[in-house]
């Protein structure tokens, strides 16, 4: 082989090796992003911020109770807060725990006297968009709704002072079903995995094999003291400001946190039900409550929080205040 031919061979070999490296890099890139823009590993998720330090007289207690996991399959397209008396789009289902009286055409007025799944007699309704597995053979809305492996209901107090009781029929909203198209200012989605609870993300987490997907709703807890609802369903109950206190003109009420876990098979995509123009963006996650907790039970909740007690009424059939 001549010197010129050898040089051409070396140049060609170098070009081939470079091309192979680029192909490998592209393959790695696409493999790492094959889940799409709405999924993430927990490696880069944000650390959960430290809770504000309570001041003297703060309501540092907690109250836990059990309303089940929607084992009964109580689901429909209604939203008695936003569109009472009207069914919603057929692909946008809500899961319900608590009050069993919510139907497609229900209004808040229909809930009084209805049975409940809550062990402490709480007749409130709590609802959120269902989660589905994106299984092969199903359309863009995914497969069957997934029943959570667990649902934890807990009320907390306020680090800057005592809380007041929630009034009967108070409506409270967390998140925004239209966050994908309206800028996301009201988005409150929080997700993590059961083995990385110290970090959270607003995307769907890709959890390690054996770890459960965890979905968290932290509801606003500063009430204006007057309205049971408002035009956009958010103005009358707002989130605390930096430091944990309530904005001027609002009063602290019990802060609801609902935590759900899902046994999503490892390597399986999943998504929440969303309106057609929202692309199943996890930022559109949202939940609601309508308070019908009996007055005596709400008094117990407030006393537990204000007196710094960790109260647990999760036992089935427990009814004593």
Short mmCIF file of C-alpha atoms in Angstrom, two decimals:
data_model
loop_
_atom_site.label_atom_id
_atom_site.label_comp_id
_atom_site.label_asym_id
_atom_site.label_seq_id
_atom_site.Cartn_x
_atom_site.Cartn_y
_atom_site.Cartn_z
CA UNK A 1 0.00 0.00 0.00
CA UNK A 2 1.41 3.38 -0.96
CA UNK A 3 1.87 6.16 1.57
CA UNK A 4 -1.01 8.14 0.03
CA UNK A 5 -3.31 5.14 0.16
CA UNK A 6 -2.37 4.52 3.80
CA UNK A 7 -3.19 8.11 4.68
CA UNK A 8 -6.54 7.89 2.91
CA UNK A 9 -7.27 4.66 4.80
CA UNK A 10 -6.44 6.29 8.15
CA UNK A 11 -8.60 9.31 7.37
CA UNK A 12 -11.51 7.06 6.32
CA UNK A 13 -11.10 4.96 9.47
CA UNK A 14 -11.08 8.06 11.67
CA UNK A 15 -14.21 9.34 9.94
CA UNK A 16 -15.93 5.99 10.45
CA UNK A 17 -14.99 5.91 14.14
CA UNK A 18 -16.24 9.47 14.58
CA UNK A 19 -19.53 8.58 12.91
CA UNK A 20 -19.90 5.52 15.16
CA UNK A 21 -19.28 7.63 18.25
CA UNK A 22 -21.90 10.15 17.11
CA UNK A 23 -24.42 7.41 16.39
CA UNK A 24 -23.80 5.91 19.82
CA UNK A 25 -24.21 9.31 21.47
CA UNK A 26 -27.47 9.94 19.63
CA UNK A 27 -28.71 6.48 20.58
CA UNK A 28 -27.90 7.10 24.25
CA UNK A 29 -29.61 10.50 24.08
CA UNK A 30 -32.81 9.13 22.60
CA UNK A 31 -32.82 6.15 24.95
CA UNK A 32 -32.57 8.51 27.92
CA UNK A 33 -35.38 10.69 26.57
CA UNK A 34 -37.58 7.98 25.12
CA UNK A 35 -40.15 8.50 27.88
CA UNK A 36 -40.87 12.00 26.57
CA UNK A 37 -40.64 15.48 28.09
CA UNK A 38 -43.10 14.85 30.93
CA UNK A 39 -41.09 12.09 32.64
CA UNK A 40 -37.94 12.29 34.73
CA UNK A 41 -35.73 10.22 36.97
CA UNK A 42 -35.50 11.40 40.56
CA UNK A 43 -31.76 12.09 40.30
CA UNK A 44 -32.33 15.71 39.33
CA UNK A 45 -35.51 16.32 41.34
CA UNK A 46 -35.67 19.20 43.81
CA UNK A 47 -35.13 18.67 47.52
CA UNK A 48 -38.26 19.15 49.62
CA UNK A 49 -37.93 22.58 51.31
CA UNK A 50 -37.57 22.60 55.08
CA UNK A 51 -40.74 23.41 56.96
CA UNK A 52 -41.00 26.87 58.52
CA UNK A 53 -40.02 26.92 62.19
CA UNK A 54 -43.13 27.30 64.35
CA UNK A 55 -43.53 30.30 66.65
CA UNK A 56 -44.97 30.26 70.15
CA UNK A 57 -48.68 29.52 69.97
CA UNK A 58 -48.46 27.82 66.57
CA UNK A 59 -50.76 24.93 65.72
CA UNK A 60 -48.19 22.15 65.51
CA UNK A 61 -50.47 19.10 65.77
CA UNK A 62 -51.81 16.75 63.12
CA UNK A 63 -54.95 14.74 62.48
CA UNK A 64 -55.09 11.53 60.41
CA UNK A 65 -58.13 9.57 59.25
CA UNK A 66 -59.01 6.95 56.66
CA UNK A 67 -61.38 7.35 53.70
CA UNK A 68 -60.17 4.32 51.76
CA UNK A 69 -58.51 4.07 48.33
CA UNK A 70 -61.65 4.14 46.18
CA UNK A 71 -61.78 0.36 46.23
CA UNK A 72 -65.48 0.72 45.30
CA UNK A 73 -64.58 2.32 41.96
CA UNK A 74 -66.55 5.50 42.64
CA UNK A 75 -65.69 7.49 39.50
CA UNK A 76 -67.45 9.83 37.09
CA UNK A 77 -66.84 12.89 34.94
CA UNK A 78 -68.60 15.38 37.23
CA UNK A 79 -66.99 18.35 38.93
CA UNK A 80 -69.46 19.61 41.52
CA UNK A 81 -67.19 22.59 42.31
CA UNK A 82 -66.47 23.95 38.82
CA UNK A 83 -69.44 22.67 36.76
CA UNK A 84 -72.13 21.51 39.20
CA UNK A 85 -75.02 19.54 37.72
CA UNK A 86 -73.19 18.79 34.47
CA UNK A 87 -71.18 15.76 33.33
CA UNK A 88 -67.72 16.40 31.95
CA UNK A 89 -65.91 14.98 28.91
CA UNK A 90 -66.03 11.17 28.90
CA UNK A 91 -62.25 10.81 28.98
CA UNK A 92 -61.77 13.02 32.07
CA UNK A 93 -62.69 10.82 35.03
CA UNK A 94 -62.35 11.70 38.71
CA UNK A 95 -61.62 9.30 41.56
CA UNK A 96 -63.66 9.93 44.73
CA UNK A 97 -63.21 9.06 48.38
CA UNK A 98 -65.53 10.12 51.18
CA UNK A 99 -69.08 11.03 50.22
CA UNK A 100 -70.70 8.37 48.04
CA UNK A 101 -73.45 10.63 46.72
CA UNK A 102 -71.54 12.33 43.90
CA UNK A 103 -72.97 11.47 40.48
CA UNK A 104 -72.62 12.96 36.98
CA UNK A 105 -75.46 15.44 37.57
CA UNK A 106 -74.81 16.14 41.25
CA UNK A 107 -74.47 19.51 42.94
CA UNK A 108 -73.08 20.27 46.39
CA UNK A 109 -76.65 20.36 47.72
CA UNK A 110 -77.08 16.67 46.83
CA UNK A 111 -74.38 15.49 49.24
CA UNK A 112 -76.17 16.01 52.57
CA UNK A 113 -77.15 12.77 54.27
CA UNK A 114 -75.24 10.53 51.86
CA UNK A 115 -73.07 7.62 53.12
CA UNK A 116 -69.30 7.94 53.25
CA UNK A 117 -66.20 5.77 52.95
CA UNK A 118 -64.47 7.65 55.79
CA UNK A 119 -63.99 5.72 59.04
CA UNK A 120 -64.63 8.77 61.25
CA UNK A 121 -68.00 9.74 59.76
CA UNK A 122 -66.53 12.49 57.57
CA UNK A 123 -69.07 13.03 54.77
CA UNK A 124 -66.84 15.40 52.78
CA UNK A 125 -65.97 14.56 49.19
CA UNK A 126 -62.37 14.45 47.99
CA UNK A 127 -61.67 13.93 44.29
CA UNK A 128 -58.92 14.08 41.67
CA UNK A 129 -58.18 13.00 38.08
CA UNK A 130 -57.65 9.26 37.69
CA UNK A 131 -54.24 7.80 36.84
CA UNK A 132 -53.93 5.28 34.02
CA UNK A 133 -51.19 3.06 32.66
CA UNK A 134 -50.23 3.91 29.05
CA UNK A 135 -50.49 0.32 27.92
CA UNK A 136 -50.13 -0.95 24.32
CA UNK A 137 -53.44 -1.38 22.53
CA UNK A 138 -55.16 1.54 24.25
CA UNK A 139 -55.85 4.97 22.81
CA UNK A 140 -54.09 8.19 23.81
CA UNK A 141 -56.04 8.29 27.08
CA UNK A 142 -54.38 5.15 28.39
CA UNK A 143 -55.69 1.98 29.99
CA UNK A 144 -57.87 1.22 32.98
CA UNK A 145 -57.93 3.64 35.95
CA UNK A 146 -55.47 2.57 38.65
CA UNK A 147 -56.66 2.14 42.23
CA UNK A 148 -54.02 3.63 44.54
CA UNK A 149 -52.09 1.16 46.67
CA UNK A 150 -52.57 3.59 49.56
CA UNK A 151 -54.22 6.93 50.28
CA UNK A 152 -53.14 8.89 53.36
CA UNK A 153 -55.34 11.75 54.60
CA UNK A 154 -53.84 14.20 57.06
CA UNK A 155 -54.56 17.69 58.39
CA UNK A 156 -51.80 19.97 59.65
CA UNK A 157 -51.80 23.29 61.46
CA UNK A 158 -50.06 26.60 60.76
CA UNK A 159 -46.55 27.54 61.99
CA UNK A 160 -47.54 31.15 62.73
CA UNK A 161 -50.57 30.60 64.95
CA UNK A 162 -53.77 28.65 65.65
CA UNK A 163 -56.25 27.47 63.04
CA UNK A 164 -60.00 28.07 62.77
CA UNK A 165 -62.53 25.37 61.86
CA UNK A 166 -63.42 24.92 58.19
CA UNK A 167 -67.04 25.99 57.58
CA UNK A 168 -69.52 23.45 56.27
CA UNK A 169 -69.59 23.23 52.43
CA UNK A 170 -66.29 25.10 52.00
CA UNK A 171 -64.81 24.27 48.57
CA UNK A 172 -61.02 24.07 48.28
CA UNK A 173 -59.00 23.59 45.07
CA UNK A 174 -55.39 22.61 44.47
CA UNK A 175 -53.72 22.66 41.04
CA UNK A 176 -55.03 23.64 37.62
CA UNK A 177 -56.52 21.33 34.99
CA UNK A 178 -55.54 23.86 32.29
CA UNK A 179 -51.96 24.54 33.41
CA UNK A 180 -50.52 23.31 30.09
CA UNK A 181 -52.15 26.12 28.06
CA UNK A 182 -52.57 28.94 30.55
CA UNK A 183 -49.00 29.42 31.73
CA UNK A 184 -48.96 27.18 34.77
CA UNK A 185 -49.16 29.87 37.45
CA UNK A 186 -51.65 27.75 39.43
CA UNK A 187 -49.87 24.42 38.88
CA UNK A 188 -49.17 22.59 42.14
CA UNK A 189 -48.33 19.07 40.95
CA UNK A 190 -45.98 17.17 43.27
CA UNK A 191 -44.67 13.69 42.52
CA UNK A 192 -41.93 11.50 43.94
CA UNK A 193 -41.02 7.83 44.51
CA UNK A 194 -41.40 5.85 47.72
CA UNK A 195 -37.62 5.50 48.05
CA UNK A 196 -36.81 9.18 47.35
CA UNK A 197 -39.33 11.05 49.51
CA UNK A 198 -36.79 13.76 50.28
CA UNK A 199 -37.06 14.98 46.65
CA UNK A 200 -40.09 15.95 44.56
CA UNK A 201 -40.82 16.89 40.95
CA UNK A 202 -43.64 18.38 38.87
CA UNK A 203 -43.07 15.69 36.22
CA UNK A 204 -44.04 12.02 36.22
CA UNK A 205 -41.20 10.27 38.07
CA UNK A 206 -39.53 7.18 36.60
CA UNK A 207 -39.14 5.16 39.79
CA UNK A 208 -36.64 2.41 40.55
CA UNK A 209 -37.75 -1.18 40.30
CA UNK A 210 -39.74 -1.98 43.45
CA UNK A 211 -40.46 1.67 44.33
CA UNK A 212 -44.00 3.06 44.20
CA UNK A 213 -45.03 6.24 42.40
CA UNK A 214 -46.11 8.84 44.96
CA UNK A 215 -48.59 11.64 44.20
CA UNK A 216 -49.06 14.49 46.69
CA UNK A 217 -51.76 17.14 47.05
CA UNK A 218 -51.01 20.00 49.47
CA UNK A 219 -54.16 22.11 49.64
CA UNK A 220 -54.28 25.87 50.33
CA UNK A 221 -55.16 26.75 53.92
CA UNK A 222 -55.79 30.51 54.28
CA UNK A 223 -59.51 31.35 54.16
CA UNK A 224 -61.01 34.81 53.64
CA UNK A 225 -63.48 34.18 56.46
CA UNK A 226 -66.53 34.93 54.31
CA UNK A 227 -66.97 32.88 51.15
CA UNK A 228 -67.57 29.17 50.72
CA UNK A 229 -66.51 29.47 47.05
CA UNK A 230 -65.36 32.16 44.62
CA UNK A 231 -65.52 32.93 40.90
CA UNK A 232 -62.37 30.99 40.00
CA UNK A 233 -62.61 28.65 43.01
CA UNK A 234 -59.25 29.82 44.37
CA UNK A 235 -59.62 33.40 45.60
CA UNK A 236 -61.42 32.55 48.86
CA UNK A 237 -58.85 29.95 50.04
CA UNK A 238 -55.23 30.74 49.18
CA UNK A 239 -51.80 29.37 49.99
CA UNK A 240 -49.68 30.62 52.90
CA UNK A 241 -46.96 33.15 52.16
CA UNK A 242 -43.23 32.70 52.78
CA UNK A 243 -42.71 31.73 56.40
CA UNK A 244 -46.01 29.87 56.56
CA UNK A 245 -48.31 32.67 57.67
CA UNK A 246 -51.53 33.68 55.95
CA UNK A 247 -51.85 36.81 53.77
CA UNK A 248 -53.52 39.87 55.29
CA UNK A 249 -57.28 39.44 55.35
CA UNK A 250 -57.18 35.63 55.53
CA UNK A 251 -57.26 33.17 58.43
CA UNK A 252 -55.51 29.84 58.88
CA UNK A 253 -57.66 26.71 58.62
CA UNK A 254 -56.53 23.06 58.75
CA UNK A 255 -54.15 22.28 55.89
CA UNK A 256 -55.06 19.09 54.05
CA UNK A 257 -52.39 16.84 52.58
CA UNK A 258 -53.44 13.79 50.56
CA UNK A 259 -50.66 11.35 49.64
CA UNK A 260 -51.29 8.50 47.21
CA UNK A 261 -49.02 5.66 46.15
CA UNK A 262 -49.40 3.63 42.96
CA UNK A 263 -47.86 0.24 42.19
CA UNK A 264 -46.86 1.18 38.63
CA UNK A 265 -44.95 -1.72 37.02
CA UNK A 266 -41.31 -0.84 36.48
CA UNK A 267 -40.66 0.60 33.02
CA UNK A 268 -44.35 1.36 32.36
CA UNK A 269 -45.54 4.79 31.30
CA UNK A 270 -48.53 6.24 33.10
CA UNK A 271 -50.55 9.45 32.92
CA UNK A 272 -53.42 11.33 34.52
CA UNK A 273 -56.69 12.02 32.75
CA UNK A 274 -56.56 15.46 31.17
CA UNK A 275 -58.62 17.57 28.81
CA UNK A 276 -57.84 17.09 25.11
CA UNK A 277 -55.74 20.24 24.69
CA UNK A 278 -53.63 19.63 27.81
CA UNK A 279 -51.45 16.81 26.38
CA UNK A 280 -51.63 14.79 29.65
CA UNK A 281 -49.11 17.25 31.06
CA UNK A 282 -48.49 16.34 34.74
CA UNK A 283 -48.58 20.07 35.54
CA UNK A 284 -52.36 19.83 35.05
CA UNK A 285 -52.79 17.58 38.09
CA UNK A 286 -55.53 18.86 40.41
CA UNK A 287 -57.76 17.95 43.32
CA UNK A 288 -60.80 19.24 45.20
CA UNK A 289 -62.52 18.97 48.54
CA UNK A 290 -65.99 19.96 49.67
CA UNK A 291 -66.15 20.01 53.47
CA UNK A 292 -68.99 18.12 55.13
CA UNK A 293 -67.08 16.89 58.15
CA UNK A 294 -69.45 16.76 61.13
CA UNK A 295 -69.06 19.77 63.42
CA UNK A 296 -67.95 17.69 66.41
CA UNK A 297 -65.29 15.98 64.29
CA UNK A 298 -64.04 19.33 62.93
CA UNK A 299 -63.78 20.59 66.53
CA UNK A 300 -61.61 17.56 67.29
CA UNK A 301 -59.41 18.28 64.27
CA UNK A 302 -58.90 21.91 65.31
CA UNK A 303 -58.21 20.98 68.94
CA UNK A 304 -55.63 18.38 67.88
CA UNK A 305 -53.84 20.92 65.68
CA UNK A 306 -53.98 23.85 68.10
CA UNK A 307 -52.95 21.74 71.11
CA UNK A 308 -49.98 20.18 69.32
CA UNK A 309 -51.33 16.64 69.43
CA UNK A 310 -50.76 13.90 66.83
CA UNK A 311 -54.30 12.50 66.59
CA UNK A 312 -55.06 9.33 64.64
CA UNK A 313 -58.64 8.35 63.80
CA UNK A 314 -57.76 5.92 61.01
CA UNK A 315 -59.18 2.91 62.85
CA UNK A 316 -62.36 1.64 61.18
CA UNK A 317 -65.49 2.63 63.06
CA UNK A 318 -63.85 5.09 65.43
CA UNK A 319 -66.43 7.81 66.07
CA UNK A 320 -65.79 9.27 69.53
CA UNK A 321 -64.72 12.94 69.40
#
